[in-house]
PDB file of C-alpha atoms and ligand atoms in Angstrom:
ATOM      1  CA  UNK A   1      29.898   8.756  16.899  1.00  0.00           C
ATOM      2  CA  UNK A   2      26.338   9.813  14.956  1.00  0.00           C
ATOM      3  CA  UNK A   3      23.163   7.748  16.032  1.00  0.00           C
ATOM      4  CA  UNK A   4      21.369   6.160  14.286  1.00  0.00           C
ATOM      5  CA  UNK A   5      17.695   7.987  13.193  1.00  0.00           C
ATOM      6  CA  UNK A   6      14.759   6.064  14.282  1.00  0.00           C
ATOM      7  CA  UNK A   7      11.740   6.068  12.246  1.00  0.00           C
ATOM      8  CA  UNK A   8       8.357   5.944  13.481  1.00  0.00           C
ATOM      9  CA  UNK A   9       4.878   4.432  12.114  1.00  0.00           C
ATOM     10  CA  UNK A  10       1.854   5.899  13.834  1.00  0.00           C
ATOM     11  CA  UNK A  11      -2.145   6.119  13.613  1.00  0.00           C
ATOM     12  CA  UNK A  12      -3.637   8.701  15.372  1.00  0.00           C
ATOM     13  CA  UNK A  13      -0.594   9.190  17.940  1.00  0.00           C
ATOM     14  CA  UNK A  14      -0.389   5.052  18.765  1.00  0.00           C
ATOM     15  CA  UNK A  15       2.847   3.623  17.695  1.00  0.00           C
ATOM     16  CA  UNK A  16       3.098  -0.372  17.543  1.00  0.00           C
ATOM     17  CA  UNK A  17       5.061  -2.262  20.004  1.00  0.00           C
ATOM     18  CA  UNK A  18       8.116  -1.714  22.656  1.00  0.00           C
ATOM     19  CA  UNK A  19      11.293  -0.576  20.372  1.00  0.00           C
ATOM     20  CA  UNK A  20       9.162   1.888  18.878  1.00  0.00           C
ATOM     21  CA  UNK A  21       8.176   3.392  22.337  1.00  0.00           C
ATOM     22  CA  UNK A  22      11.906   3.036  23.208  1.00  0.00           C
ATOM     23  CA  UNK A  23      12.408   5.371  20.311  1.00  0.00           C
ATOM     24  CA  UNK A  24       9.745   8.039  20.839  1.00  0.00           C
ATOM     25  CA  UNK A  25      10.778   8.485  24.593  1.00  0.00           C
ATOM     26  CA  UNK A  26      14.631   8.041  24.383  1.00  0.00           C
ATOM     27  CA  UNK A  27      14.073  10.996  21.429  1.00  0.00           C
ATOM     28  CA  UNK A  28      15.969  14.229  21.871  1.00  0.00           C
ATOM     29  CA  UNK A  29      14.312  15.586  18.648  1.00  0.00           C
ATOM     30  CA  UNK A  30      10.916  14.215  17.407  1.00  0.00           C
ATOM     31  CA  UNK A  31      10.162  15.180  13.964  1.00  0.00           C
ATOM     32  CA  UNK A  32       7.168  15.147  11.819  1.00  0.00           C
ATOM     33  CA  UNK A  33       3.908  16.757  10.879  1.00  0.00           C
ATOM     34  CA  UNK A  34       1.828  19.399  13.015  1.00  0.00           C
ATOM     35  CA  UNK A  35      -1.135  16.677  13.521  1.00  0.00           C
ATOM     36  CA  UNK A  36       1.799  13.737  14.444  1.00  0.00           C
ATOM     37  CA  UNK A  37       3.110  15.941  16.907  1.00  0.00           C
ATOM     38  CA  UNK A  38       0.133  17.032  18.293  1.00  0.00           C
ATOM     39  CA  UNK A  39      -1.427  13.657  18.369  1.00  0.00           C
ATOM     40  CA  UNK A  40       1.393  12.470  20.341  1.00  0.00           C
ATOM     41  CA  UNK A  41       1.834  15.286  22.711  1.00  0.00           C
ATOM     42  CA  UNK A  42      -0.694  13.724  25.180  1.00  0.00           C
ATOM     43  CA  UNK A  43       1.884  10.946  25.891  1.00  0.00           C
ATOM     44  CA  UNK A  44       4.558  13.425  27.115  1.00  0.00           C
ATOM     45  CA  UNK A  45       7.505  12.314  25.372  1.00  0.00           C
ATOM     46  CA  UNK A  46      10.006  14.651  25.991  1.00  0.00           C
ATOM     47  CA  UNK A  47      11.616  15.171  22.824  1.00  0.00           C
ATOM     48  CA  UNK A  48      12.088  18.885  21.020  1.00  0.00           C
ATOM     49  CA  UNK A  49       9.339  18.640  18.755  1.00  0.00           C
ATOM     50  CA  UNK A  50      10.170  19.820  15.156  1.00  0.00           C
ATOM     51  CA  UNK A  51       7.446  20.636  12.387  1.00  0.00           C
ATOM     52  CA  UNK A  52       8.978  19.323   9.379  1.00  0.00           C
ATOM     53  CA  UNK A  53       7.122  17.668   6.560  1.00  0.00           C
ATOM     54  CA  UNK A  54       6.767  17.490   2.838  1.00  0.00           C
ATOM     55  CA  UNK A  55      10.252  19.288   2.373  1.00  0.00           C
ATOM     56  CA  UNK A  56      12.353  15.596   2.716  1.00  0.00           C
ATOM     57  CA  UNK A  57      15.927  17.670   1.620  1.00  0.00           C
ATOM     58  CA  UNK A  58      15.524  19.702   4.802  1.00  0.00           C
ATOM     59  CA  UNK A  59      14.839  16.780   6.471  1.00  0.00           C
ATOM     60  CA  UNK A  60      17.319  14.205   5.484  1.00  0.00           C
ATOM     61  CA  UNK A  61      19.716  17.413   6.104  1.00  0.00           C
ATOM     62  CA  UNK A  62      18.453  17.496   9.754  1.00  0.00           C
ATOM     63  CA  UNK A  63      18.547  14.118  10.409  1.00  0.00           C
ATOM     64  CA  UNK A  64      21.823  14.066   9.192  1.00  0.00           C
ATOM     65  CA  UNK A  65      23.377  16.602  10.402  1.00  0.00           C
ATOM     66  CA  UNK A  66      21.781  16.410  14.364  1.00  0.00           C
ATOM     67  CA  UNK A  67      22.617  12.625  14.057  1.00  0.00           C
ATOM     68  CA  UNK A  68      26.391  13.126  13.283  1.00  0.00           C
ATOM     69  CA  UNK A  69      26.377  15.342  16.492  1.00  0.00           C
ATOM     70  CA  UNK A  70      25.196  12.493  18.291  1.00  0.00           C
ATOM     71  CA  UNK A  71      21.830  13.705  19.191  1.00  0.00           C
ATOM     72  CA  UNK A  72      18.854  10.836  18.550  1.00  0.00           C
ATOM     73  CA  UNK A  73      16.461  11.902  15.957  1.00  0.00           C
ATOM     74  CA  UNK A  74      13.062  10.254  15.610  1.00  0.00           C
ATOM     75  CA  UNK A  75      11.208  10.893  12.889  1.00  0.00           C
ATOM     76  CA  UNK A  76       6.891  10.227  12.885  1.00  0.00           C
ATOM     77  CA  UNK A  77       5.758   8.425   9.924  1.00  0.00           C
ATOM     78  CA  UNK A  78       1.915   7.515   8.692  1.00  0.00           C
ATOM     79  CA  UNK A  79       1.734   3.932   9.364  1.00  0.00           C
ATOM     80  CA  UNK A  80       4.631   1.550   7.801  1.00  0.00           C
ATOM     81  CA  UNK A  81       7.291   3.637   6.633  1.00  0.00           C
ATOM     82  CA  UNK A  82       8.900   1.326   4.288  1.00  0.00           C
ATOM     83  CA  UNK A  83       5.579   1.488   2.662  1.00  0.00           C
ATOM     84  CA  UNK A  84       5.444   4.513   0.083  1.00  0.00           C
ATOM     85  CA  UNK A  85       6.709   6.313   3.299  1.00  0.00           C
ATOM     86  CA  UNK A  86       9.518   8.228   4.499  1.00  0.00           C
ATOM     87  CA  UNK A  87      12.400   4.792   4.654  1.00  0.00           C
ATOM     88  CA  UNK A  88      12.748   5.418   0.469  1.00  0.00           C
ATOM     89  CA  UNK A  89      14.139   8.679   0.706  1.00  0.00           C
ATOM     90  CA  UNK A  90      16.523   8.747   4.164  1.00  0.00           C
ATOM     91  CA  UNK A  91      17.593   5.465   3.032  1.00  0.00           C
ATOM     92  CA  UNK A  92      18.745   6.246   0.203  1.00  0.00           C
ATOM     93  CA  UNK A  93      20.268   9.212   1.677  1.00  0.00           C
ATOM     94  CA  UNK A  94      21.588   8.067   4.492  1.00  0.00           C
ATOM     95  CA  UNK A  95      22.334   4.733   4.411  1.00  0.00           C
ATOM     96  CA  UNK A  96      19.812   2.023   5.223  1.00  0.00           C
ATOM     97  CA  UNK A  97      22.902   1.108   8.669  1.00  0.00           C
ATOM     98  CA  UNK A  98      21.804   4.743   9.525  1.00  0.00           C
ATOM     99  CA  UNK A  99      18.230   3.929  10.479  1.00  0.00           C
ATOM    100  CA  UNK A 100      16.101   2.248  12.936  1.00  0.00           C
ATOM    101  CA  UNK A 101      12.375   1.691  11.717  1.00  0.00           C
ATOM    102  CA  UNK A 102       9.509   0.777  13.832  1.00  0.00           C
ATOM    103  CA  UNK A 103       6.827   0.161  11.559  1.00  0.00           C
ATOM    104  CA  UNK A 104       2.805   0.774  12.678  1.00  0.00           C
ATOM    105  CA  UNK A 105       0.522  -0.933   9.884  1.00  0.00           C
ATOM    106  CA  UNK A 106       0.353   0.054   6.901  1.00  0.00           C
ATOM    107  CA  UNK A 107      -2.800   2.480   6.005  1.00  0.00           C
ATOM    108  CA  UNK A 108      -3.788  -0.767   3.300  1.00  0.00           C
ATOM    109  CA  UNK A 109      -3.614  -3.154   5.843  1.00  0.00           C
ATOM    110  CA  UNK A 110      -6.182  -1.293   8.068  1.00  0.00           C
ATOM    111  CA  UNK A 111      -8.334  -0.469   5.074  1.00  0.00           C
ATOM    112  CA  UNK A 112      -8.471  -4.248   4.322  1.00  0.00           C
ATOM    113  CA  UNK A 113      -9.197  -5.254   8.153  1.00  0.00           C
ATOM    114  CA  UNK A 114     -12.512  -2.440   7.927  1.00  0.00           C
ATOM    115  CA  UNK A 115     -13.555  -4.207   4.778  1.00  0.00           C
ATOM    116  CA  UNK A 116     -12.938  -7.649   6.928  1.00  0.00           C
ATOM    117  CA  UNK A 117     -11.600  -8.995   3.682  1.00  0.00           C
ATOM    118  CA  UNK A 118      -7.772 -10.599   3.225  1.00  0.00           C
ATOM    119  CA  UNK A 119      -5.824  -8.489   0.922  1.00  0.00           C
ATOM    120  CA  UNK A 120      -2.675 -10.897   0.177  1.00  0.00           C
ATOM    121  CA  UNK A 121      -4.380 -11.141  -3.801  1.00  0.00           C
ATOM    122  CA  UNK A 122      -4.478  -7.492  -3.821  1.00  0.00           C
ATOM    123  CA  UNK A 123      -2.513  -4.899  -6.659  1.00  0.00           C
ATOM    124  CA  UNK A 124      -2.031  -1.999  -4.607  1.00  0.00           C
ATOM    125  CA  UNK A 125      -1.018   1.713  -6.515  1.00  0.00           C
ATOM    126  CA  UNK A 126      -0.977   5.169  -5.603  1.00  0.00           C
ATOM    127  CA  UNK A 127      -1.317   8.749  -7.073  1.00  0.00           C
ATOM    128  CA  UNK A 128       0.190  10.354  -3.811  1.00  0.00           C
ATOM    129  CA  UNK A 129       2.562  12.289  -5.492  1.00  0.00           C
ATOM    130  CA  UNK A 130       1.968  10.132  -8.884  1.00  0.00           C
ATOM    131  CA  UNK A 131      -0.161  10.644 -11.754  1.00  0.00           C
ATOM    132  CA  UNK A 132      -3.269   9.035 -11.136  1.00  0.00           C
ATOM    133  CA  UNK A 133      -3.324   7.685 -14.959  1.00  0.00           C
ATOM    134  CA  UNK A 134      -1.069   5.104 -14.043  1.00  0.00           C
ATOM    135  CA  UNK A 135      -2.955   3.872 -10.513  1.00  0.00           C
ATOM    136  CA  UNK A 136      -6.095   3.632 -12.871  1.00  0.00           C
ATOM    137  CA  UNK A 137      -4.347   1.728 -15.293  1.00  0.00           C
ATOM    138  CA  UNK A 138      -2.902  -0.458 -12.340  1.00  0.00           C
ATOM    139  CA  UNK A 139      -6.058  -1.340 -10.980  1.00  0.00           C
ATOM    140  CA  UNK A 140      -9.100  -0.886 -13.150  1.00  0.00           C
ATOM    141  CA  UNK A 141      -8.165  -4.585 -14.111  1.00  0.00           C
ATOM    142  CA  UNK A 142      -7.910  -6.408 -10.873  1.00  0.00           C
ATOM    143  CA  UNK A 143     -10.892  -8.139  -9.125  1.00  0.00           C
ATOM    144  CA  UNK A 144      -9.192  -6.536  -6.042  1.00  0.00           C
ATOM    145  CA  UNK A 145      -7.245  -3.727  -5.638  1.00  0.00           C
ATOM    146  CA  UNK A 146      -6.448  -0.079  -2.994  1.00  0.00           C
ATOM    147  CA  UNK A 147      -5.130   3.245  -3.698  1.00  0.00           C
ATOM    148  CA  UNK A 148      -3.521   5.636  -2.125  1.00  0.00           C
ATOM    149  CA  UNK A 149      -5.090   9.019  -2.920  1.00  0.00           C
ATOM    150  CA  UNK A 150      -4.057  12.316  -1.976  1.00  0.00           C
ATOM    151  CA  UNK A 151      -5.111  16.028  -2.268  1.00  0.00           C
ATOM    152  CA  UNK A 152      -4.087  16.218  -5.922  1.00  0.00           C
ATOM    153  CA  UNK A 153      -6.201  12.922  -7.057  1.00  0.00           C
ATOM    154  CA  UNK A 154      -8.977  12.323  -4.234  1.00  0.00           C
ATOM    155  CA  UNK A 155     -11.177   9.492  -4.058  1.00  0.00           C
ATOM    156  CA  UNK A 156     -13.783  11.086  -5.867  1.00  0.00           C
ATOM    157  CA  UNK A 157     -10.809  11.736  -8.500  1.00  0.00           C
ATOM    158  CA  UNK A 158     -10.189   8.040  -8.721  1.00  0.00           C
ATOM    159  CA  UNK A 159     -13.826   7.028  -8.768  1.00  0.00           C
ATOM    160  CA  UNK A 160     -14.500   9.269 -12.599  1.00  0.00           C
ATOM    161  CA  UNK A 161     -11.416   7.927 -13.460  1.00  0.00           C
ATOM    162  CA  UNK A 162     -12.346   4.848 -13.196  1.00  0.00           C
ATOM    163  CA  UNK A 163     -15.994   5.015 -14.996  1.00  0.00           C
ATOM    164  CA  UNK A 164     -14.335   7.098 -17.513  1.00  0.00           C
ATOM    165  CA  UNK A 165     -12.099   4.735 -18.376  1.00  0.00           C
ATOM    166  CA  UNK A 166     -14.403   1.671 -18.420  1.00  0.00           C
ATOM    167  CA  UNK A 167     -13.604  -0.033 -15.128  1.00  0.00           C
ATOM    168  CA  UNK A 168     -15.972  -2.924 -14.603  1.00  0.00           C
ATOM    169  CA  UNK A 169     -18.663  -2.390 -11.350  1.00  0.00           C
ATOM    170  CA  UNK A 170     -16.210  -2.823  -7.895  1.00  0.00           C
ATOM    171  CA  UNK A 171     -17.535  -2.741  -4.331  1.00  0.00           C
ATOM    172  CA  UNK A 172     -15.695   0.090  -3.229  1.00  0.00           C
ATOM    173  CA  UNK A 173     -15.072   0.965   0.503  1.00  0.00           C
ATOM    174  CA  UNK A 174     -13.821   4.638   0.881  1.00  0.00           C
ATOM    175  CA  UNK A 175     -11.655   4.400   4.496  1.00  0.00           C
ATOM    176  CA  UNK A 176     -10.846   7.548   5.956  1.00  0.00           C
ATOM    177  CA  UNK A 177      -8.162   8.900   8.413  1.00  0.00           C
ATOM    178  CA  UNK A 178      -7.701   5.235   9.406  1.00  0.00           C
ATOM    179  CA  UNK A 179      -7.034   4.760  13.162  1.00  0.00           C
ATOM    180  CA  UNK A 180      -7.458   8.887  14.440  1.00  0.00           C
ATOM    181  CA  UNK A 181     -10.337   9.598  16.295  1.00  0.00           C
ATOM    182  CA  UNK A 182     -12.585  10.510  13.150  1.00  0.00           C
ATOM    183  CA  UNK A 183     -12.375   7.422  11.109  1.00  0.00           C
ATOM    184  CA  UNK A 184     -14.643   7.200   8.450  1.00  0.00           C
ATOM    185  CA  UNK A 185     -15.549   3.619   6.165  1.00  0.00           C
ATOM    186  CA  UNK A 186     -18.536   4.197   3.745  1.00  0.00           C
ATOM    187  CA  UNK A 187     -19.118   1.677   1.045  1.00  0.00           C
ATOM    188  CA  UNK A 188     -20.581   2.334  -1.688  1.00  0.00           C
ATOM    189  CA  UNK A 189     -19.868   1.548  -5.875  1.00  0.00           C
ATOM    190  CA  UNK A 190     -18.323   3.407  -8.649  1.00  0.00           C
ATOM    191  CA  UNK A 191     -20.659   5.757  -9.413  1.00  0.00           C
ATOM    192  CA  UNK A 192     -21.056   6.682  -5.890  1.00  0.00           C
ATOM    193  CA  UNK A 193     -17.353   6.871  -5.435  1.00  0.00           C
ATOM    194  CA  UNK A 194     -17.006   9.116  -8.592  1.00  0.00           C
ATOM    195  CA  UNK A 195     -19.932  11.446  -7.504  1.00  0.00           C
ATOM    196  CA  UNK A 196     -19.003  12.016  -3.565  1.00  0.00           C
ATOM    197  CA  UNK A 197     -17.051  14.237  -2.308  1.00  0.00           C
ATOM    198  CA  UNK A 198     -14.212  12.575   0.381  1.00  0.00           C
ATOM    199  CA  UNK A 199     -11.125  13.302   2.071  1.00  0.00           C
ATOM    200  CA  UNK A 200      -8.338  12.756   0.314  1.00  0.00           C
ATOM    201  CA  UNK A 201      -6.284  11.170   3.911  1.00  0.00           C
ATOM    202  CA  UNK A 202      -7.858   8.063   2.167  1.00  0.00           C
ATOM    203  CA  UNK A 203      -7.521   4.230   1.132  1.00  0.00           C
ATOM    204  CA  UNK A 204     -10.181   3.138  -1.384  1.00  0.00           C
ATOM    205  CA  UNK A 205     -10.386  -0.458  -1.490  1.00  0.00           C
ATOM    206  CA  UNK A 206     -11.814  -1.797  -4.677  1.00  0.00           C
ATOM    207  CA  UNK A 207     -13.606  -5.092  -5.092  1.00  0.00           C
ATOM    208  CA  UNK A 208     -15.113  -7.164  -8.072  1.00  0.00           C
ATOM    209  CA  UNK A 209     -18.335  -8.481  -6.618  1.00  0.00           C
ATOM    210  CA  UNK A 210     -18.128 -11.782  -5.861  1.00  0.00           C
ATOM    211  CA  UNK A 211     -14.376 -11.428  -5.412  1.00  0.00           C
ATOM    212  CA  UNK A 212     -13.812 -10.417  -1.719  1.00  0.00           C
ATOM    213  CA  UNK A 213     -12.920 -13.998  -0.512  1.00  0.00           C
ATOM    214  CA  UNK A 214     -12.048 -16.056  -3.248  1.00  0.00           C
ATOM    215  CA  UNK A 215      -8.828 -17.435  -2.976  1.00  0.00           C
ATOM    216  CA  UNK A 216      -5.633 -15.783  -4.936  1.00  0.00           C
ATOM    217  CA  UNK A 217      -6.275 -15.185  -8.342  1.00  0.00           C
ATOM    218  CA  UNK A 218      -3.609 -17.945  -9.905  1.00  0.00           C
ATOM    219  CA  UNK A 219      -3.965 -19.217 -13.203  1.00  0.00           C
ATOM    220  CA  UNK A 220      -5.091 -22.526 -13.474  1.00  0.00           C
ATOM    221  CA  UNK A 221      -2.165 -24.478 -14.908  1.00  0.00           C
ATOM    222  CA  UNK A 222      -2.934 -28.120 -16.097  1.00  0.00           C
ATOM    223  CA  UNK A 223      -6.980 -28.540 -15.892  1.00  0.00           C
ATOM    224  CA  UNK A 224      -7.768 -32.195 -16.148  1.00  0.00           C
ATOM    225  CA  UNK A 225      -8.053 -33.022 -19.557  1.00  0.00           C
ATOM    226  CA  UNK A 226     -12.382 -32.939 -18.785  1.00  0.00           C
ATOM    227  CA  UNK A 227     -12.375 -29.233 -18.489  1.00  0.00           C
ATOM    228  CA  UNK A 228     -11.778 -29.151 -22.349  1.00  0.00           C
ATOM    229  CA  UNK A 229     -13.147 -29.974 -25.468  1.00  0.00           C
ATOM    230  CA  UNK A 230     -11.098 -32.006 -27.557  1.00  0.00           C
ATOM    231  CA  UNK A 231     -11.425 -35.203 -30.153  1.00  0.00           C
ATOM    232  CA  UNK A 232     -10.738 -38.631 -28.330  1.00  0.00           C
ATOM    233  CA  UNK A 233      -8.052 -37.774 -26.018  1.00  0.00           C
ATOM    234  CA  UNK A 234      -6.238 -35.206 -28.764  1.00  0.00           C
ATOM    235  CA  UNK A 235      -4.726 -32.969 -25.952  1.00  0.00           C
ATOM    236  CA  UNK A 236      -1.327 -32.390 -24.204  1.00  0.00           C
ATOM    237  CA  UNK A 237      -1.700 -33.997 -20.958  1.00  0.00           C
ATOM    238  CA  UNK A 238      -2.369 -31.798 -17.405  1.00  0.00           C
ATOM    239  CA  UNK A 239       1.513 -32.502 -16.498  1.00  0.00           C
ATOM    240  CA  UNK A 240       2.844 -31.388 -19.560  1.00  0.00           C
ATOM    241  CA  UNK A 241       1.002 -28.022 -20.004  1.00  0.00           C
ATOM    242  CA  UNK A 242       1.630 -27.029 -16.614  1.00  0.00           C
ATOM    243  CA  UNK A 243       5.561 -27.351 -17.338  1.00  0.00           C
ATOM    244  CA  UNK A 244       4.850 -25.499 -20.645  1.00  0.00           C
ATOM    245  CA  UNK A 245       3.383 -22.560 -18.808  1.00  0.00           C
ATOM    246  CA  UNK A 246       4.952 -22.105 -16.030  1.00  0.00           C
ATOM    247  CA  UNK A 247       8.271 -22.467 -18.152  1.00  0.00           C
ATOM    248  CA  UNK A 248       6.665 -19.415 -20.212  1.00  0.00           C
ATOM    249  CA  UNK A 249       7.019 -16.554 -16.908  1.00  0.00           C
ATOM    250  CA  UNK A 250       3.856 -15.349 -18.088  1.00  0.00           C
ATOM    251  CA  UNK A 251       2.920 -11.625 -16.770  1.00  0.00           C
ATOM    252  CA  UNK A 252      -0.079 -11.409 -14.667  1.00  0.00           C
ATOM    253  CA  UNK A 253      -2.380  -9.668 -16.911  1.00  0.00           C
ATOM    254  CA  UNK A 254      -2.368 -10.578 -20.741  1.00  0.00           C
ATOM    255  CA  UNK A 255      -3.637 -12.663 -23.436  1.00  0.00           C
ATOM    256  CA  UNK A 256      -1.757 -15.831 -24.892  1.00  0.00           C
ATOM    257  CA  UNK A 257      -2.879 -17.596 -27.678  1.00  0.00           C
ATOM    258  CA  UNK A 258      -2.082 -20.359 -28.545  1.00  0.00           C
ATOM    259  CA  UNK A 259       0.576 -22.898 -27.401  1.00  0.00           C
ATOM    260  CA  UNK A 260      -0.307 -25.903 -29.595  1.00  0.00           C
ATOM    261  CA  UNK A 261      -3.837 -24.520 -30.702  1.00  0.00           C
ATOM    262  CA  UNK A 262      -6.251 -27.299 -30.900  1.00  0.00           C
ATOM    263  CA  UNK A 263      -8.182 -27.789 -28.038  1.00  0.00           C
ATOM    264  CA  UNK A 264      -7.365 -24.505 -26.500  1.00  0.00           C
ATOM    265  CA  UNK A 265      -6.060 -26.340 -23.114  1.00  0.00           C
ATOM    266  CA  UNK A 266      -3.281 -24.228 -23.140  1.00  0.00           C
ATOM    267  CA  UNK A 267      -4.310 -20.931 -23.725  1.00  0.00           C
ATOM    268  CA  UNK A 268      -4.409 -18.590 -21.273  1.00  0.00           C
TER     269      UNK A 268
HETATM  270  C1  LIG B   1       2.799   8.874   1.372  1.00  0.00           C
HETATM  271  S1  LIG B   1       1.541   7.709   1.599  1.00  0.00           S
HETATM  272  C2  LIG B   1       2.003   6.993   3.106  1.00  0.00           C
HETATM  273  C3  LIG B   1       1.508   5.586   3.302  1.00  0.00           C
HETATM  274  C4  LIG B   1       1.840   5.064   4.678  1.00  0.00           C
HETATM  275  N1  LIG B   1       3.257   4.878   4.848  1.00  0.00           N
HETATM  276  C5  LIG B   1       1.109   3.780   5.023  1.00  0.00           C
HETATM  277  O1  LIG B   1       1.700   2.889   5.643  1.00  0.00           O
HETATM  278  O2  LIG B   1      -0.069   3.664   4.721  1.00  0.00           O
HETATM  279  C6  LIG B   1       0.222   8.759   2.052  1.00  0.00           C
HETATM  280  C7  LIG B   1      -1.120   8.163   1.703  1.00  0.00           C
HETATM  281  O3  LIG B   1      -1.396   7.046   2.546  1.00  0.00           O
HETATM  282  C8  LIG B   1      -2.773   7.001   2.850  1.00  0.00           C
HETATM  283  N2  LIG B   1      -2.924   7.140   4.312  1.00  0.00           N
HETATM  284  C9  LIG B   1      -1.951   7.394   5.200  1.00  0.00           C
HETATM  285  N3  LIG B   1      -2.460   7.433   6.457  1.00  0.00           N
HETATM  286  C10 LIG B   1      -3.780   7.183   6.334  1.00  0.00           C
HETATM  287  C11 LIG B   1      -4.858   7.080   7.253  1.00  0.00           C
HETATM  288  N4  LIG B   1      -4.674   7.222   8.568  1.00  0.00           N
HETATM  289  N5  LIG B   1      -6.083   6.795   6.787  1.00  0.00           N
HETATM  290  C12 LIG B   1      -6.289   6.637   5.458  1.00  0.00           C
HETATM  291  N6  LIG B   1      -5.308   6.729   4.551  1.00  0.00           N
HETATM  292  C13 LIG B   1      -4.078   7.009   4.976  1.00  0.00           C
HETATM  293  C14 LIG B   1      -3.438   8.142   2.104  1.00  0.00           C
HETATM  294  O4  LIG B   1      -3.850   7.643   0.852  1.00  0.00           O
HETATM  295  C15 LIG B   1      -2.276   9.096   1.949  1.00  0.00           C
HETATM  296  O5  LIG B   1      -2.476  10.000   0.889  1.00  0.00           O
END
């Protein structure tokens, strides 16, 4: 009967909790980068190690293939694998039954914990393996946002992105090879981001100032009737516009004008 392949998350050769340490040392086959395996070889596993990264049809094949002969594949992931990571791709060739993942956290998660700031208001994009167009247009709205860079677009990359297409001032922390040995934070603003030169195993978190620790951004649906203008009580009551716009799904970035006009208490 094939196994099922386990997946991985680590930082800097530390996995997160007791299945995934299960998984690494009941292994006959670990697979994953040269640094994962090399990280981890200090914790004597046991498992063949097998470079393989980067070429995911050769490695779907291998998992495959070494877990239909009943032989228990692990594979090393950066961090959460469901997250941009390695889960998309065997998943969807292998069956989602097929796999065992033991997520570390995520390389956003640790980015946000150096910055000390929460991150559950945060728009998160990439250009690992994306064009970076789109993780500019993603972000360079949000009071609070992180990418995902890579070798291809690398933090300095983002950061003249950014100022060249008209992104507001951010606080910008630059976190580097998150949880190895040579971590890195420096903070520093756009101009600093777009003019250094960084490595691209990075998160850059991206802050409106101001806007590290104010609650989620929601939209304020039904002000009391004080926060507007209007002529002797000549406005649709708090109840009634926050019916009317939640009732209108509205996207999170946009501008509506006007439901009702008058007062303005309903636009948004
Ligand atoms: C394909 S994504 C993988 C994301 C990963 N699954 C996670 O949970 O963060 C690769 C990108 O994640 C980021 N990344 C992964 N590991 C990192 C680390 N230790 N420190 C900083 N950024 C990291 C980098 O932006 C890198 O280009």
């Amino acid at each position: 009967m094939a196994e099922r392949v386990s997946i991985v998350g680590l930082h800097g050769g530390a996995w997160y909790g007791p299945s995934a340490e299960r998984a690494l040392r009941g292994a006959d086959l670990l697979v994953g980068a040269a640094r994962q395996l090399e990280d981890l070889a200090p914790a004597g596993l046991g498992g063949e190690p097998v470079e393989l990264w980067g070429r995911m049809d050769e490695l779907a094949e291998l998992c495959a293939g070494r877990a239909a002969q009943g032989r228990r594949v692990c594979v090393l992931a950066a961090g959460d694998p469901g997250f941009f990571g390695v889960v998309r791709l065997l998943a969807a060739r292998l069956g989602p039954d097929a796999l065992d993942v033991h997520p570390a956290p995520s390389s956003v998660s640790l980015a946000f914990a150096r910055a000390g700031l929460p991150w559950d208001d945060a728009v998160v994009a990439t250009c690992h393996g994306r064009p970076l167009a789109g993780a500019v247009a993603a972000v360079s709205g949000s009071p609070k946002a992180a990418v995902l860079v890579s070798p291809d677009s690398p933090p300095e990359a983002l950061g003249a992105a950014l100022v060249a297409a008209g992104c507001p001032e951010r606080d910008v922390w630059v976190c580097t090879r998150l949880g190895e040995g040579d971590e890195s934070v420096v903070c520093t603003d756009l101009a600093g981001l777009a003019g250094g030169c960084f490595d691209p195993l990075s998160v850059v978190v991206l802050v409106s100032p101001g806007a590290g620790v104010a609650g989620a951004a929601g939209v304020a649906w039904g002000l009391d009737e004080a926060a507007y203008e209007h002529r002797a009580g000549m406005i649709t009551k708090a109840e009634v516009r926050a019916v009317a716009l939640a009732k209108l799904s509205l996207p999170p970035r946009g501008v509506l004008w006007d439901v009702g006009a008058g007062s303005g208490s309903v636009a948004v």
